[in-house]
Short mmCIF file of C-alpha atoms in Angstrom, two decimals:
data_model
loop_
_atom_site.label_atom_id
_atom_site.label_comp_id
_atom_site.label_asym_id
_atom_site.label_seq_id
_atom_site.Cartn_x
_atom_site.Cartn_y
_atom_site.Cartn_z
CA MET A 247 0.00 0.00 0.00
CA THR A 248 1.38 3.37 -0.97
CA PRO A 249 0.85 6.41 1.23
CA SER A 250 -2.03 8.67 0.31
CA SER A 251 -1.29 12.02 -1.28
CA PRO A 252 -0.94 15.00 1.09
CA VAL A 253 -4.03 17.15 1.55
CA SER A 254 -3.84 20.80 2.53
CA VAL A 255 -5.17 21.34 6.06
CA PRO A 256 -5.97 24.90 7.22
CA ARG A 257 -3.79 26.20 10.05
CA ALA A 258 -6.89 26.87 12.18
CA VAL A 259 -7.79 23.17 12.12
CA ARG A 260 -4.30 22.09 13.15
CA LEU A 261 -4.01 24.75 15.84
CA LEU A 262 -7.40 23.99 17.38
CA ALA A 263 -6.78 20.25 17.27
CA TRP A 264 -3.51 20.69 19.17
CA LEU A 265 -5.04 23.18 21.63
CA ASN A 266 -7.83 20.72 22.44
CA LEU A 267 -5.26 18.01 23.13
CA VAL A 268 -3.06 20.24 25.29
CA GLY A 269 -6.09 21.65 27.11
CA ASN A 270 -7.45 18.22 28.01
CA ILE A 271 -4.06 17.18 29.36
CA ALA A 272 -3.82 20.47 31.28
CA ILE A 273 -7.15 19.96 33.01
CA ILE A 274 -5.80 16.70 34.42
CA GLY A 275 -3.12 18.84 36.04
CA THR A 276 -5.53 21.45 37.39
CA GLY A 277 -7.86 18.73 38.63
CA GLY A 278 -4.91 17.10 40.34
CA ALA A 279 -4.03 20.42 41.96
CA VAL A 280 -7.55 20.60 43.39
CA ARG A 281 -7.27 17.15 44.86
CA LEU A 282 -3.69 17.41 46.10
CA THR A 283 -4.30 20.74 47.88
CA ALA A 284 -7.50 19.43 49.53
CA SER A 285 -9.52 22.02 47.59
CA GLY A 286 -12.20 19.67 46.27
CA LEU A 287 -14.93 21.34 48.30
CA GLY A 288 -13.47 24.86 48.11
CA CYS A 289 -16.65 25.79 46.27
CA PRO A 290 -19.19 23.77 48.26
CA THR A 291 -22.02 23.90 45.70
CA TRP A 292 -22.47 23.54 41.93
CA PRO A 293 -22.90 25.10 39.41
CA THR A 294 -22.48 28.16 41.65
CA CYS A 295 -19.51 28.45 43.99
CA THR A 296 -21.73 29.19 47.01
CA ASP A 297 -25.48 29.34 47.49
CA ALA A 298 -25.38 33.08 46.88
CA SER A 299 -22.47 33.57 44.46
CA TRP A 300 -21.19 32.17 41.18
CA VAL A 301 -17.62 33.11 42.11
CA PRO A 302 -15.56 32.74 45.29
CA THR A 303 -16.32 35.32 47.97
CA SER A 304 -13.94 37.02 50.36
CA ASP A 305 -14.98 34.84 53.30
CA LEU A 306 -13.86 31.66 51.54
CA SER A 307 -10.34 30.26 51.75
CA GLY A 308 -7.71 29.93 49.06
CA HIS A 309 -9.07 26.45 48.38
CA SER A 310 -12.09 28.05 46.73
CA LEU A 311 -9.86 29.91 44.27
CA ILE A 312 -8.08 26.69 43.30
CA GLU A 313 -11.36 24.84 42.84
CA PHE A 314 -12.92 27.72 40.91
CA ALA A 315 -9.89 28.00 38.60
CA ASN A 316 -10.30 24.33 37.73
CA ARG A 317 -14.01 24.88 37.06
CA MET A 318 -13.17 27.66 34.64
CA MET A 319 -11.12 25.23 32.56
CA SER A 320 -14.35 23.59 31.37
CA PRO A 321 -15.79 26.70 29.68
CA LEU A 322 -12.41 27.38 28.10
CA LEU A 323 -12.18 23.84 26.74
CA ALA A 324 -15.79 24.01 25.58
CA VAL A 325 -15.03 27.16 23.55
CA LEU A 326 -11.98 25.50 21.99
CA ALA A 327 -13.99 22.38 21.18
CA LEU A 328 -16.86 24.36 19.68
CA ALA A 329 -14.43 26.35 17.53
CA LEU A 330 -12.88 23.08 16.38
CA VAL A 331 -16.28 21.64 15.44
CA ILE A 332 -17.07 24.76 13.41
CA VAL A 333 -13.83 24.82 11.42
CA VAL A 334 -13.91 21.07 10.81
CA TRP A 335 -17.46 21.19 9.46
CA ARG A 336 -16.59 24.14 7.22
CA LEU A 337 -13.72 22.32 5.49
CA ALA A 338 -14.05 22.21 1.72
CA HIS A 339 -12.50 18.73 1.76
CA PRO A 340 -13.66 17.01 4.97
CA ILE A 341 -11.06 14.98 6.86
CA ILE A 342 -12.27 11.45 7.41
CA GLY A 343 -13.28 10.97 11.05
CA ALA A 344 -12.62 14.57 12.08
CA ARG A 345 -16.25 15.63 12.35
CA ALA A 346 -17.14 12.71 14.57
CA LEU A 347 -14.08 13.10 16.79
CA SER A 348 -14.52 16.86 17.24
CA GLY A 349 -18.19 16.38 18.11
CA ILE A 350 -17.33 13.72 20.68
CA ILE A 351 -14.77 16.03 22.28
CA LEU A 352 -17.34 18.83 22.60
CA GLY A 353 -20.00 16.53 24.04
CA GLY A 354 -17.46 14.92 26.36
CA ILE A 355 -16.35 18.24 27.80
CA VAL A 356 -19.95 19.19 28.58
CA ALA A 357 -20.54 15.80 30.20
CA GLN A 358 -17.27 16.11 32.11
CA ALA A 359 -18.34 19.48 33.54
CA VAL A 360 -21.59 17.94 34.78
CA LEU A 361 -19.67 15.01 36.27
CA GLY A 362 -17.46 17.51 38.08
CA GLY A 363 -20.59 19.04 39.58
CA VAL A 364 -21.79 15.62 40.69
CA THR A 365 -18.40 15.09 42.32
CA VAL A 366 -18.94 18.18 44.48
CA LEU A 367 -22.59 17.45 45.22
CA THR A 368 -21.75 13.91 46.38
CA GLY A 369 -19.05 15.18 48.76
CA LEU A 370 -16.15 13.81 46.68
CA ASN A 371 -17.45 10.27 46.41
CA ALA A 372 -14.42 8.14 45.54
CA ILE A 373 -16.13 6.38 42.63
CA ILE A 374 -17.29 9.68 41.08
CA VAL A 375 -13.84 11.23 41.55
CA GLY A 376 -12.29 8.23 39.81
CA ALA A 377 -14.81 8.42 36.96
CA HIS A 378 -13.98 12.12 36.61
CA PHE A 379 -10.33 11.26 35.93
CA ILE A 380 -11.18 8.39 33.58
CA ALA A 381 -13.41 10.73 31.57
CA SER A 382 -10.49 13.13 31.19
CA ALA A 383 -8.25 10.25 30.11
CA VAL A 384 -10.76 9.23 27.43
CA LEU A 385 -11.00 12.81 26.17
CA VAL A 386 -7.22 13.01 25.92
CA GLY A 387 -7.21 9.82 23.87
CA ILE A 388 -9.89 11.15 21.51
CA ALA A 389 -8.10 14.48 21.13
CA ALA A 390 -4.85 12.61 20.42
CA ALA A 391 -6.62 10.58 17.74
CA LEU A 392 -7.92 13.77 16.16
CA VAL A 393 -4.45 15.34 16.09
CA ALA A 394 -3.07 12.17 14.50
CA THR A 395 -5.88 12.19 11.93
CA VAL A 396 -5.23 15.80 11.00
CA GLU A 397 -1.46 15.37 10.79
CA ARG A 398 -1.76 12.12 8.85
CA THR A 399 -3.98 13.87 6.32
CA ARG A 400 -1.55 16.74 5.95
CA ARG A 401 1.53 14.53 5.76
CA PRO A 402 0.76 10.81 5.12
CA TYR A 403 2.76 8.36 7.20
CA PRO A 404 5.47 6.20 5.61
CA ASN A 405 4.40 2.80 4.31
CA SER A 406 3.61 0.46 7.22
CA SER A 407 2.68 -2.56 5.07
CA THR A 408 6.10 -4.15 5.77
CA LEU A 409 5.05 -4.78 9.37
CA PRO A 410 3.79 -8.25 10.29
CA ARG A 411 0.04 -8.46 10.90
CA TRP A 412 0.58 -9.21 14.57
CA VAL A 413 2.04 -5.75 15.21
CA PRO A 414 -1.30 -3.87 15.01
CA ALA A 415 -2.79 -6.64 17.17
CA ILE A 416 -0.09 -6.08 19.80
CA SER A 417 -0.83 -2.34 19.68
CA HIS A 418 -4.44 -3.06 20.64
CA THR A 419 -3.24 -5.32 23.45
CA MET A 420 -1.03 -2.44 24.57
CA SER A 421 -3.98 -0.05 24.64
CA GLY A 422 -5.96 -2.54 26.75
CA ALA A 423 -3.04 -2.91 29.16
CA LEU A 424 -2.80 0.86 29.43
CA ALA A 425 -6.53 1.14 30.18
CA VAL A 426 -6.26 -1.48 32.93
CA THR A 427 -3.21 0.27 34.38
CA LEU A 428 -5.03 3.61 34.43
CA VAL A 429 -8.11 2.16 36.14
CA LEU A 430 -5.96 0.43 38.75
CA GLY A 431 -4.12 3.71 39.25
CA VAL A 432 -7.45 5.38 39.98
CA PHE A 433 -8.23 2.74 42.62
CA THR A 434 -4.75 3.15 44.08
CA THR A 435 -5.10 6.92 44.39
CA GLY A 436 -8.69 6.57 45.62
CA SER A 437 -7.55 4.46 48.55
CA GLY A 438 -4.65 6.77 49.37
CA PRO A 439 -4.41 9.94 51.44
CA HIS A 440 -5.22 12.54 48.75
CA SER A 441 -9.00 12.52 48.94
CA GLY A 442 -9.51 16.11 47.82
CA ASP A 443 -10.64 17.57 51.14
CA ASP A 444 -9.36 17.32 54.71
CA THR A 445 -12.80 16.29 55.94
CA VAL A 446 -13.05 13.36 53.52
CA ILE A 447 -11.18 10.40 54.95
CA ARG A 448 -10.47 7.36 52.80
CA ASP A 449 -10.22 3.78 54.02
CA SER A 450 -6.62 3.15 53.03
CA HIS A 451 -6.14 -0.41 54.31
CA LEU A 452 -6.19 -1.69 50.69
CA TRP A 453 -3.80 0.95 49.41
CA GLN A 454 -0.72 -1.30 49.48
CA VAL A 455 -2.61 -4.06 47.68
CA PHE A 456 -3.68 -1.69 44.92
CA VAL A 457 -0.13 -0.35 44.65
CA GLU A 458 1.22 -3.84 43.97
CA ILE A 459 -1.51 -4.77 41.47
CA HIS A 460 -1.10 -1.43 39.70
CA ALA A 461 2.65 -2.07 39.45
CA ILE A 462 2.11 -5.51 37.92
CA ALA A 463 -0.18 -4.03 35.27
CA ALA A 464 2.43 -1.35 34.52
CA TYR A 465 5.14 -3.95 33.98
CA LEU A 466 2.86 -5.90 31.62
CA LEU A 467 2.29 -2.67 29.74
CA VAL A 468 6.04 -2.19 29.42
CA GLY A 469 6.29 -5.66 27.87
CA THR A 470 3.78 -4.90 25.12
CA VAL A 471 5.37 -1.53 24.33
CA ALA A 472 8.83 -3.11 24.21
CA VAL A 473 7.56 -5.55 21.57
CA LEU A 474 6.24 -2.63 19.50
CA VAL A 475 9.54 -0.77 19.79
CA PHE A 476 11.36 -3.91 18.67
CA ALA A 477 9.04 -4.21 15.65
CA ALA A 478 9.48 -0.54 14.74
CA TRP A 479 13.26 -0.87 14.67
CA ARG A 480 13.51 -4.48 13.42
CA TRP A 481 11.44 -3.80 10.30
CA ARG A 482 12.98 -0.36 9.83
CA VAL A 483 9.67 1.48 9.95
CA ALA A 484 10.73 5.10 10.10
CA GLY A 485 8.58 8.07 11.00
CA PRO A 486 5.72 8.37 13.50
CA PHE A 487 5.45 4.71 14.54
CA ARG A 488 9.07 4.33 15.56
CA ALA A 489 9.14 7.76 17.21
CA ALA A 490 5.87 7.32 19.10
CA ALA A 491 6.62 3.79 20.30
CA THR A 492 10.13 4.70 21.46
CA ALA A 493 8.89 7.84 23.24
CA LEU A 494 6.10 5.81 24.85
CA LEU A 495 8.54 3.26 26.23
CA GLY A 496 10.75 6.01 27.64
CA GLY A 497 7.76 7.82 29.13
CA ILE A 498 6.52 4.68 30.85
CA ALA A 499 9.98 4.13 32.35
CA VAL A 500 9.82 7.65 33.82
CA GLU A 501 6.27 7.02 35.04
CA ILE A 502 7.31 3.83 36.81
CA ALA A 503 10.19 5.68 38.45
CA LEU A 504 7.76 8.35 39.65
CA GLY A 505 5.40 5.72 41.00
CA ILE A 506 8.13 3.94 42.94
CA SER A 507 9.47 7.23 44.27
CA GLN A 508 6.12 8.49 45.50
CA ALA A 509 5.39 5.20 47.25
CA ARG A 510 8.76 5.25 49.03
CA LEU A 511 8.66 8.96 49.89
CA GLY A 512 5.22 8.98 51.50
CA ILE A 513 3.19 10.03 48.43
CA PRO A 514 4.25 13.68 48.13
CA GLY A 515 1.74 15.75 46.20
CA SER A 516 4.30 17.07 43.71
CA LEU A 517 5.18 13.58 42.52
CA VAL A 518 1.51 12.55 42.34
CA ALA A 519 0.81 15.61 40.17
CA ALA A 520 3.69 14.74 37.85
CA HIS A 521 2.43 11.15 37.71
CA MET A 522 -1.04 12.33 36.66
CA ILE A 523 0.13 14.76 33.97
CA LEU A 524 2.57 12.24 32.54
CA ALA A 525 -0.31 9.75 32.36
CA GLY A 526 -2.08 12.13 29.99
CA ILE A 527 1.04 12.36 27.83
CA LEU A 528 1.39 8.56 27.79
CA ILE A 529 -2.21 8.20 26.63
CA THR A 530 -1.39 10.53 23.75
CA LEU A 531 1.72 8.58 22.78
CA ALA A 532 -0.14 5.27 23.05
CA VAL A 533 -2.87 6.45 20.68
CA TRP A 534 -0.29 7.76 18.22
CA THR A 535 1.62 4.47 18.40
CA MET A 536 -1.51 2.41 17.76
CA LEU A 537 -2.64 4.56 14.83
CA ALA A 538 0.81 4.87 13.25
CA CYS A 539 1.22 1.14 12.69
CA ARG A 540 -2.09 0.89 10.83
CA PRO A 541 -2.41 1.59 7.09
CA ALA A 542 -3.98 4.97 6.44
CA ALA A 543 -7.47 5.34 5.04
CA HIS A 544 -8.02 7.84 2.26
CA PRO A 545 -7.63 11.25 3.91
CA SER A 546 -10.91 12.79 2.83
CA SER A 547 -14.42 11.84 1.89
CA GLY A 548 -17.66 13.49 1.10
CA THR A 549 -19.16 12.97 4.53
CA GLY A 550 -16.22 13.68 6.80
CA MET A 551 -17.25 10.80 9.05
#
């Protein structure tokens, strides 16, 4: 299979696609800041900050400012997503899959904002808090797929047909291992000390168990990524696949080092925050790795779906 011909992509589409990806990774960081500073109930109600005010008032603590700043990320991301939907739908030559992906991002951000409100209204219920993070992780993955779609349309990837058929299959196994690792990480954090508010106490007797299971899943993930890196270099597949797989393996090594360090150092908030943000970056690299080892579809169609 020969690569498809390049298709001109407007700068606005590329810029907004990248901003949506960066923004959805950033909100993982701001959400982590809320949790790690015990600011989860800084604004005790939703959608307003207090019963009488939409914004923090002078009688509230600094926690309310941190929580409110995180809330304001949702409108910002919604504006970016809406702008992306508009420019994608106005393309003279629609990019295959872009309309669907941009629409999912916009709908997901709205749903995520509502889920954040439910998190506050349920007093930081551990399951809802965990679902809040998983929703962000999914949005990062979708935004990463959209960026890859746009960039692959603009500059088709090198021929990947020389790869054995089992390589794409391993990439799907890798994505499943990453999903399991992320979910176990949510359970690990949920049973740890960073509940999001000083008045919300977690039952942490299972924390060590979750730490060990989460670590096992991470090592299995490393194995699948190592196989992909081997394939990328063994079959001399240059370009995005080799770069993404190699970067993913290096990023996971750093993530494991952060996880071990935070467990041994008493779970300092700074390391937990770095662990969370890097998770968003690893999701991005995993999506790019998985997509880069698959043959490209034709870059445009009449429907844009």
